[in-house]
Coordinates of C-alpha atoms and ligand atoms in Angstrom, one line a residue:
M1 CA -124.1 -38.1 50.9
T2 CA -122.9 -34.7 49.8
T3 CA -119.6 -33.9 48.2
A4 CA -117.5 -30.9 48.8
P5 CA -117.7 -28.4 45.9
P6 CA -114.6 -28.6 43.8
R7 CA -112.1 -26.1 44.6
P8 CA -111.7 -23.3 41.8
Q9 CA -108.9 -24.0 39.5
R10 CA -106.0 -21.7 40.5
I11 CA -103.2 -21.9 37.9
T12 CA -101.2 -18.7 38.2
L13 CA -100.2 -16.5 41.1
A14 CA -102.6 -14.0 39.9
D15 CA -105.5 -16.4 40.5
F16 CA -104.3 -16.9 44.2
H17 CA -104.3 -13.0 44.4
E18 CA -107.9 -12.9 43.3
A19 CA -108.8 -15.5 45.8
A20 CA -107.0 -13.8 48.6
R21 CA -108.6 -10.5 47.7
A22 CA -112.0 -12.0 47.9
V23 CA -111.4 -13.7 51.5
L24 CA -109.4 -11.1 53.3
P25 CA -110.8 -8.4 55.3
A26 CA -110.2 -5.1 53.4
D27 CA -107.8 -3.7 56.1
A28 CA -105.7 -6.9 56.0
Y29 CA -105.8 -7.1 52.2
D30 CA -104.5 -3.3 52.1
Y31 CA -101.8 -4.1 54.6
L32 CA -100.8 -7.1 52.4
E33 CA -100.9 -5.4 48.9
G34 CA -99.9 -1.8 50.1
G35 CA -96.6 -0.1 49.4
A36 CA -95.3 3.2 50.6
A37 CA -96.8 6.7 49.4
D38 CA -97.7 6.6 45.8
E39 CA -96.6 3.0 45.5
R40 CA -94.4 3.8 42.5
T41 CA -91.8 1.4 43.7
V42 CA -94.3 -1.3 43.9
R43 CA -95.1 -0.7 40.2
W44 CA -91.5 -0.3 39.3
N45 CA -90.8 -3.7 40.7
A46 CA -92.9 -5.5 38.4
E47 CA -92.3 -3.3 35.4
A48 CA -88.6 -4.1 35.7
Y49 CA -89.1 -7.6 34.6
E50 CA -91.7 -6.5 32.1
R51 CA -89.1 -4.2 30.4
L52 CA -86.8 -7.3 29.8
A53 CA -87.1 -9.7 26.8
L54 CA -85.8 -13.0 26.7
L55 CA -83.7 -14.4 23.8
P56 CA -84.1 -18.3 23.7
R57 CA -81.4 -20.6 22.4
V58 CA -82.6 -23.2 20.0
L59 CA -81.4 -26.6 19.0
T60 CA -79.5 -27.3 22.2
G61 CA -80.5 -30.9 22.3
T62 CA -81.8 -30.3 25.9
S63 CA -84.4 -32.6 27.4
G64 CA -85.5 -32.1 30.9
V65 CA -84.4 -29.2 33.1
D66 CA -82.7 -29.2 36.6
T67 CA -83.7 -26.4 38.8
R68 CA -81.9 -27.3 42.0
R69 CA -79.8 -24.7 43.9
T70 CA -77.8 -25.2 47.0
L71 CA -77.6 -22.3 49.5
Y72 CA -75.3 -22.5 52.4
G73 CA -75.2 -26.2 52.0
T74 CA -78.8 -26.9 51.6
E75 CA -80.0 -28.3 48.3
L76 CA -83.4 -26.8 47.1
P77 CA -85.4 -28.1 44.3
S78 CA -86.1 -24.6 43.2
P79 CA -84.2 -21.2 43.5
V80 CA -87.4 -19.7 44.8
L81 CA -87.5 -18.9 48.6
L82 CA -90.3 -17.5 50.7
A83 CA -89.3 -13.8 51.8
P84 CA -90.1 -12.9 55.4
T85 CA -93.5 -11.4 55.9
A86 CA -95.1 -10.4 59.3
S87 CA -98.1 -11.5 61.1
H88 CA -99.4 -14.4 59.2
G89 CA -102.3 -14.8 61.7
L90 CA -103.9 -11.9 59.8
F91 CA -104.1 -14.2 56.8
H92 CA -104.8 -17.6 58.1
P93 CA -106.0 -19.0 61.5
E94 CA -103.0 -21.5 61.4
A95 CA -100.5 -18.6 60.6
E96 CA -97.0 -19.4 60.3
A97 CA -97.4 -23.1 61.0
A98 CA -99.5 -23.2 57.8
T99 CA -96.7 -21.3 55.9
V100 CA -93.8 -23.6 56.8
R101 CA -95.8 -26.8 56.3
G102 CA -97.1 -25.6 52.8
A103 CA -93.5 -24.4 51.9
A104 CA -91.9 -27.7 52.9
A105 CA -94.4 -29.7 50.8
A106 CA -93.1 -27.9 47.7
G107 CA -89.5 -28.2 49.0
A108 CA -89.0 -24.5 49.5
L109 CA -87.2 -22.5 52.2
T110 CA -89.3 -20.3 54.4
T111 CA -87.7 -17.0 55.9
V112 CA -89.6 -16.4 59.2
S113 CA -90.1 -12.8 60.4
T114 CA -89.2 -11.4 63.6
F115 CA -92.9 -10.3 63.6
S116 CA -94.3 -13.8 63.2
T117 CA -97.6 -14.3 65.0
L118 CA -96.5 -17.8 66.4
T119 CA -93.4 -18.1 68.5
L120 CA -90.1 -19.3 66.8
E121 CA -90.5 -22.5 69.0
E122 CA -93.9 -23.2 67.6
I123 CA -92.8 -22.5 63.9
G124 CA -89.8 -24.7 64.4
A125 CA -92.0 -27.5 65.7
A126 CA -94.3 -27.2 62.8
A127 CA -91.5 -26.9 60.2
T128 CA -90.6 -30.2 58.2
G129 CA -88.3 -28.1 55.8
P130 CA -85.4 -25.7 56.2
W131 CA -86.1 -22.2 57.3
W132 CA -84.0 -19.0 58.0
F133 CA -84.8 -16.4 60.5
Q134 CA -85.2 -12.7 59.6
L135 CA -84.1 -10.5 62.2
Y136 CA -84.8 -6.8 63.1
V137 CA -82.1 -5.9 65.2
Q138 CA -83.7 -4.9 68.7
R139 CA -82.4 -1.9 70.5
D140 CA -81.6 -4.2 73.5
R141 CA -78.7 -6.4 72.1
A142 CA -79.1 -9.0 74.7
L143 CA -82.6 -9.5 73.5
T144 CA -81.4 -9.6 70.0
A145 CA -78.8 -12.3 70.9
D146 CA -81.5 -14.2 72.6
L147 CA -83.9 -14.1 69.5
V148 CA -81.2 -15.2 67.3
G149 CA -80.1 -18.2 69.8
R150 CA -83.9 -19.2 70.1
A151 CA -84.2 -19.2 66.1
R152 CA -81.1 -21.4 66.0
A153 CA -82.1 -23.7 68.6
A154 CA -85.6 -24.0 67.0
G155 CA -83.9 -25.1 63.6
A156 CA -83.1 -21.8 61.6
S157 CA -80.2 -22.4 59.4
A158 CA -79.3 -18.7 58.6
C159 CA -80.0 -15.3 60.0
V160 CA -81.2 -12.7 57.5
V161 CA -80.8 -9.1 58.8
T162 CA -83.1 -6.6 57.5
V163 CA -81.3 -3.5 56.7
D164 CA -83.7 -1.3 54.9
T165 CA -86.1 -0.5 57.7
P166 CA -84.8 2.2 60.3
V167 CA -88.2 3.3 60.1
T168 CA -91.2 1.7 58.3
G169 CA -92.5 3.5 55.3
L170 CA -95.5 5.8 54.8
R171 CA -98.3 3.1 54.4
E172 CA -101.1 5.2 53.4
R173 CA -103.6 2.6 52.9
D174 CA -103.1 1.6 56.6
L175 CA -103.3 5.1 57.7
R176 CA -106.7 5.5 55.9
N177 CA -107.7 2.4 57.3
G178 CA -106.6 3.1 60.9
F179 CA -104.6 -0.3 60.7
A180 CA -101.8 -0.8 63.1
L181 CA -99.7 -3.9 63.1
P182 CA -100.4 -6.3 64.7
S183 CA -104.0 -5.6 65.1
H184 CA -104.6 -9.1 66.7
G185 CA -101.9 -8.9 69.6
T186 CA -98.2 -8.6 70.3
P187 CA -95.9 -10.3 67.9
A188 CA -95.3 -13.4 69.9
N189 CA -91.4 -13.3 69.7
L190 CA -91.4 -9.6 71.1
A191 CA -94.0 -10.1 74.0
G192 CA -92.0 -8.0 76.3
V193 CA -91.3 -5.2 74.0
D194 CA -93.8 -2.2 74.1
G195 CA -94.6 -1.5 70.5
A196 CA -96.5 1.7 71.4
A197 CA -94.0 3.4 73.2
D198 CA -92.6 5.5 70.3
R199 CA -96.0 6.9 69.5
D200 CA -95.4 9.1 72.5
N201 CA -93.9 12.2 70.9
S202 CA -92.3 13.6 74.0
D203 CA -88.9 11.8 73.4
P204 CA -87.1 14.2 70.9
A205 CA -84.5 11.6 69.9
H206 CA -87.2 9.5 68.4
R207 CA -89.7 12.1 67.2
G208 CA -92.3 9.4 66.9
I209 CA -91.3 8.1 63.5
H210 CA -89.4 4.9 64.8
D211 CA -90.8 1.7 66.1
P212 CA -89.5 0.7 69.3
R213 CA -89.4 -3.1 68.0
I214 CA -86.8 -2.1 65.4
D215 CA -83.5 -0.5 66.2
P216 CA -82.8 2.3 63.6
A217 CA -79.2 2.7 64.4
V218 CA -77.7 -0.7 63.0
G219 CA -74.5 -0.6 61.6
W220 CA -71.9 -3.0 59.9
S221 CA -70.3 -3.9 63.0
D222 CA -73.6 -5.4 64.2
L223 CA -73.8 -7.6 61.2
E224 CA -70.2 -9.0 62.2
W225 CA -71.2 -9.3 65.8
L226 CA -74.3 -11.3 64.7
R227 CA -72.2 -13.6 62.8
T228 CA -70.0 -14.3 65.9
V229 CA -73.0 -14.5 68.3
S230 CA -75.3 -16.7 66.0
G231 CA -72.9 -19.0 64.7
L232 CA -75.1 -19.0 61.5
P233 CA -74.4 -17.5 58.0
V234 CA -75.8 -13.9 57.9
L235 CA -77.3 -12.1 55.1
A236 CA -78.1 -8.4 54.7
K237 CA -81.7 -8.0 53.3
G238 CA -82.4 -4.6 51.6
V239 CA -79.1 -3.9 49.7
V240 CA -79.4 -2.3 46.2
R241 CA -76.1 -0.5 46.0
P242 CA -73.0 -2.1 44.5
D243 CA -70.8 -0.4 47.1
D244 CA -73.0 -1.8 50.1
A245 CA -72.9 -5.3 48.3
R246 CA -69.1 -5.2 48.0
R247 CA -68.7 -4.3 51.7
A248 CA -71.1 -7.2 52.6
A249 CA -69.2 -9.6 50.4
D250 CA -65.9 -8.4 52.0
A251 CA -67.2 -9.3 55.3
G252 CA -68.5 -12.7 54.3
I253 CA -72.2 -11.6 54.6
G254 CA -74.7 -12.7 51.9
V255 CA -76.5 -10.1 49.8
W256 CA -80.3 -10.1 49.6
M257 CA -81.3 -7.3 47.3
S258 CA -84.7 -5.8 48.1
N259 CA -86.6 -2.7 48.4
H260 CA -88.8 -4.3 50.9
G261 CA -91.6 -4.9 48.1
G262 CA -91.9 -1.0 47.7
R263 CA -93.3 -0.7 51.3
N264 CA -90.5 1.6 52.6
L265 CA -88.9 4.2 50.5
D266 CA -91.2 5.1 47.6
T267 CA -89.3 5.8 44.4
A268 CA -86.4 3.5 45.6
I269 CA -85.1 1.6 42.6
A270 CA -86.1 -1.8 41.6
P271 CA -83.5 -4.3 42.7
L272 CA -83.4 -5.9 39.3
T273 CA -82.3 -2.9 37.8
M274 CA -79.1 -2.9 40.0
L275 CA -78.6 -6.7 40.0
P276 CA -76.0 -6.8 37.3
A277 CA -73.8 -4.2 39.0
V278 CA -74.2 -6.0 42.4
A279 CA -73.5 -9.4 41.0
D280 CA -70.2 -7.9 39.5
A281 CA -69.2 -6.3 42.8
V282 CA -69.9 -9.5 44.9
A283 CA -68.1 -11.8 42.2
G284 CA -69.5 -14.9 43.5
R285 CA -68.0 -14.6 47.0
V286 CA -71.3 -14.9 48.7
P287 CA -74.8 -15.6 47.6
V288 CA -76.9 -12.8 45.9
L289 CA -80.7 -13.1 46.4
V290 CA -83.3 -10.6 44.9
D291 CA -86.9 -10.1 45.7
G292 CA -89.7 -7.6 44.5
G293 CA -92.3 -8.1 41.9
I294 CA -91.6 -11.7 41.0
R295 CA -94.7 -13.2 39.7
R296 CA -93.9 -15.4 36.7
G297 CA -91.5 -18.3 36.0
T298 CA -89.9 -15.9 33.3
D299 CA -89.1 -13.2 36.0
V300 CA -87.3 -16.0 38.0
V301 CA -85.1 -16.9 34.9
K302 CA -84.4 -13.2 34.2
A303 CA -83.2 -12.5 37.8
L304 CA -81.0 -15.8 37.5
A305 CA -79.6 -14.8 34.0
L306 CA -78.7 -11.4 35.4
G307 CA -76.7 -12.9 38.2
A308 CA -78.8 -13.8 41.2
D309 CA -78.3 -17.2 42.9
A310 CA -81.9 -17.2 44.1
V311 CA -85.0 -15.1 44.2
A312 CA -87.8 -14.7 46.9
I313 CA -91.3 -13.8 46.9
G314 CA -93.4 -12.1 49.5
R315 CA -96.9 -11.1 48.8
P316 CA -97.7 -14.2 46.3
Y317 CA -97.3 -16.9 48.8
V318 CA -99.3 -14.9 51.2
W319 CA -102.2 -15.0 48.7
G320 CA -102.0 -18.7 48.6
L321 CA -101.9 -18.8 52.5
A322 CA -105.1 -16.5 52.7
A323 CA -106.8 -18.5 50.1
D324 CA -106.2 -22.1 51.0
G325 CA -103.9 -22.3 53.9
A326 CA -100.8 -24.6 53.7
E327 CA -102.3 -26.2 50.6
G328 CA -102.3 -22.9 49.1
V329 CA -98.8 -22.0 49.8
T330 CA -97.8 -25.2 48.2
A331 CA -100.0 -24.8 45.2
A332 CA -98.7 -21.2 44.7
L333 CA -95.0 -22.4 44.9
R334 CA -95.7 -25.3 42.5
A335 CA -97.4 -23.0 40.2
L336 CA -94.4 -20.7 40.0
H337 CA -91.7 -23.6 39.9
R338 CA -93.6 -25.2 36.9
E339 CA -93.6 -21.9 35.1
T340 CA -89.8 -21.9 35.8
E341 CA -89.3 -25.3 34.4
L342 CA -91.2 -24.4 31.3
A343 CA -89.2 -21.1 30.9
L344 CA -85.9 -23.0 31.3
A345 CA -87.1 -25.7 28.7
L346 CA -88.2 -23.0 26.1
L347 CA -85.0 -21.0 26.7
G348 CA -82.8 -24.2 25.8
A349 CA -81.1 -24.0 29.2
P350 CA -81.0 -27.3 30.9
D351 CA -80.1 -25.9 34.4
L352 CA -79.7 -22.8 36.5
A353 CA -75.9 -22.4 35.6
S354 CA -76.8 -22.0 31.8
L355 CA -79.0 -18.9 32.6
T356 CA -76.6 -16.3 31.5
P357 CA -76.9 -12.5 30.8
D358 CA -77.1 -13.0 27.0
L359 CA -80.4 -14.4 27.4
V360 CA -81.9 -11.1 28.4
R361 CA -82.2 -7.7 26.6
P362 CA -84.4 -4.6 26.9
A363 CA -87.8 -5.4 25.3
R364 CA -87.7 -2.1 23.4
Ligands
LIG1 C1 -97.2 -8.1 54.3 C2 -95.8 -8.0 54.3 C3 -95.0 -8.1 55.5 C4 -93.6 -8.0 55.3 N1 -92.9 -8.2 56.5 C5 -91.6 -8.2 56.5 C6 -90.8 -8.5 57.6 O1 -91.3 -8.7 58.6 N2 -89.5 -8.5 57.5 C7 -88.9 -8.1 56.3 O2 -87.6 -8.0 56.3 N3 -89.5 -8.0 55.3 C8 -91.0 -7.9 55.2 N4 -91.6 -7.8 54.0 C9 -90.9 -7.5 52.8 C10 -90.6 -8.9 52.0 O3 -89.7 -9.7 52.8 C11 -90.1 -8.9 50.6 O4 -89.1 -8.0 50.7 C12 -91.2 -8.3 49.7 O5 -92.5 -8.6 50.0 C13 -90.9 -8.8 48.3 O6 -91.7 -8.3 47.3 P1 -93.0 -9.0 46.7 O7 -94.1 -8.9 47.7 O8 -93.3 -8.1 45.5 O9 -92.7 -10.4 46.3 C14 -93.0 -7.9 54.1 C15 -93.7 -7.6 53.0 C16 -95.1 -7.9 53.0 C17 -95.9 -7.8 51.8
LIG2 C1 -93.9 -5.0 61.4 C2 -93.4 -4.5 60.0 C3 -92.1 -3.7 60.2 C4 -93.3 -5.7 59.2 C5 -92.7 -5.3 57.7 O1 -91.5 -5.4 57.5 C6 -93.8 -5.0 56.7 O2 -94.9 -4.9 57.0 O3 -93.2 -4.7 55.6

């Protein structure tokens, strides 16, 4: 009898990154990893965490750490969520079904992209844990309302509206590779929308830069409309400015700070840099989430210390998905969770509420 070879030990998110790189076709890997233009913002997102040092408290008499966080009434064992990422079929044959199962096994909440490979109904049927729906508002508002209604019926408990993508960024890796999303077919939820139409430059109103599957002309009134039409909590994803954050909070809309993982506007600021000012503007009225460049438990605690209620990761859980399917998603989340617990313990912080700004200073 032959036994299966032992799976290589993957301890850090970087280990999952290497495994994903080894297994993915080059163009899918580039789509996943890539940022816009010179990828400065991709680097800045990570560097923003590297530039901060921690000031641990000692002799706090702490034993055991509590990393639970409640968001919109859902208690999560960890403050780390899965950010929405498109087209999981590019990364694993079980696509989003593997993602939601893997996340649920770690107790984590998944945000499902409008551009998922599977339908919202298929994902809802596979989900055994909480999930939110990420919406790209459609030019057709009836279709938009239909998408949100389907998501809710399938089990989504919040609607995350992406507000930083009136156009997609200049993804030069994809251009060089001749890669267009999705290479394997139409995103299932947008089956009736022709994704190629805007490549026809004859329509001067669009000038060929817009994706017909994303309405560029979304405004604040659309978010308020979505709150009414969905009956769900609504968050705006892609906020980095305190004035926008204040406006969202005034309207009861959650603030998800992001620059889309550096994939849209290159040289856009790292959200972490703006987090203290945004947290100040929001003043606890709505949840503040932040994503971009989070790769270590120490990154998680820095974001929470500076005012985030929770954080989200994008590429890292997709590395887990590509490497080992649902199990890889679970293992990647567990690795980050363990690091987060260790960071809290070493900081002398018994729980997330004791992560306060005095724990963080510029490293130099
Ligand atoms: C492959 C990929 C696809 C993405 N697709 C979406 C999407 O469909 N909707 C969205 O709002 N954000 C999308 N994002 C952005 C993520 O939600 C998130 O903001 C970003 O990945 C966070 O940065 P990180 O990858 O450094 O963790 C995508 C990111 C990646 C890497
Ligand atoms: C279809 C794309 C707009 C998905 C996306 O947000 C991304 O690739 O960053």
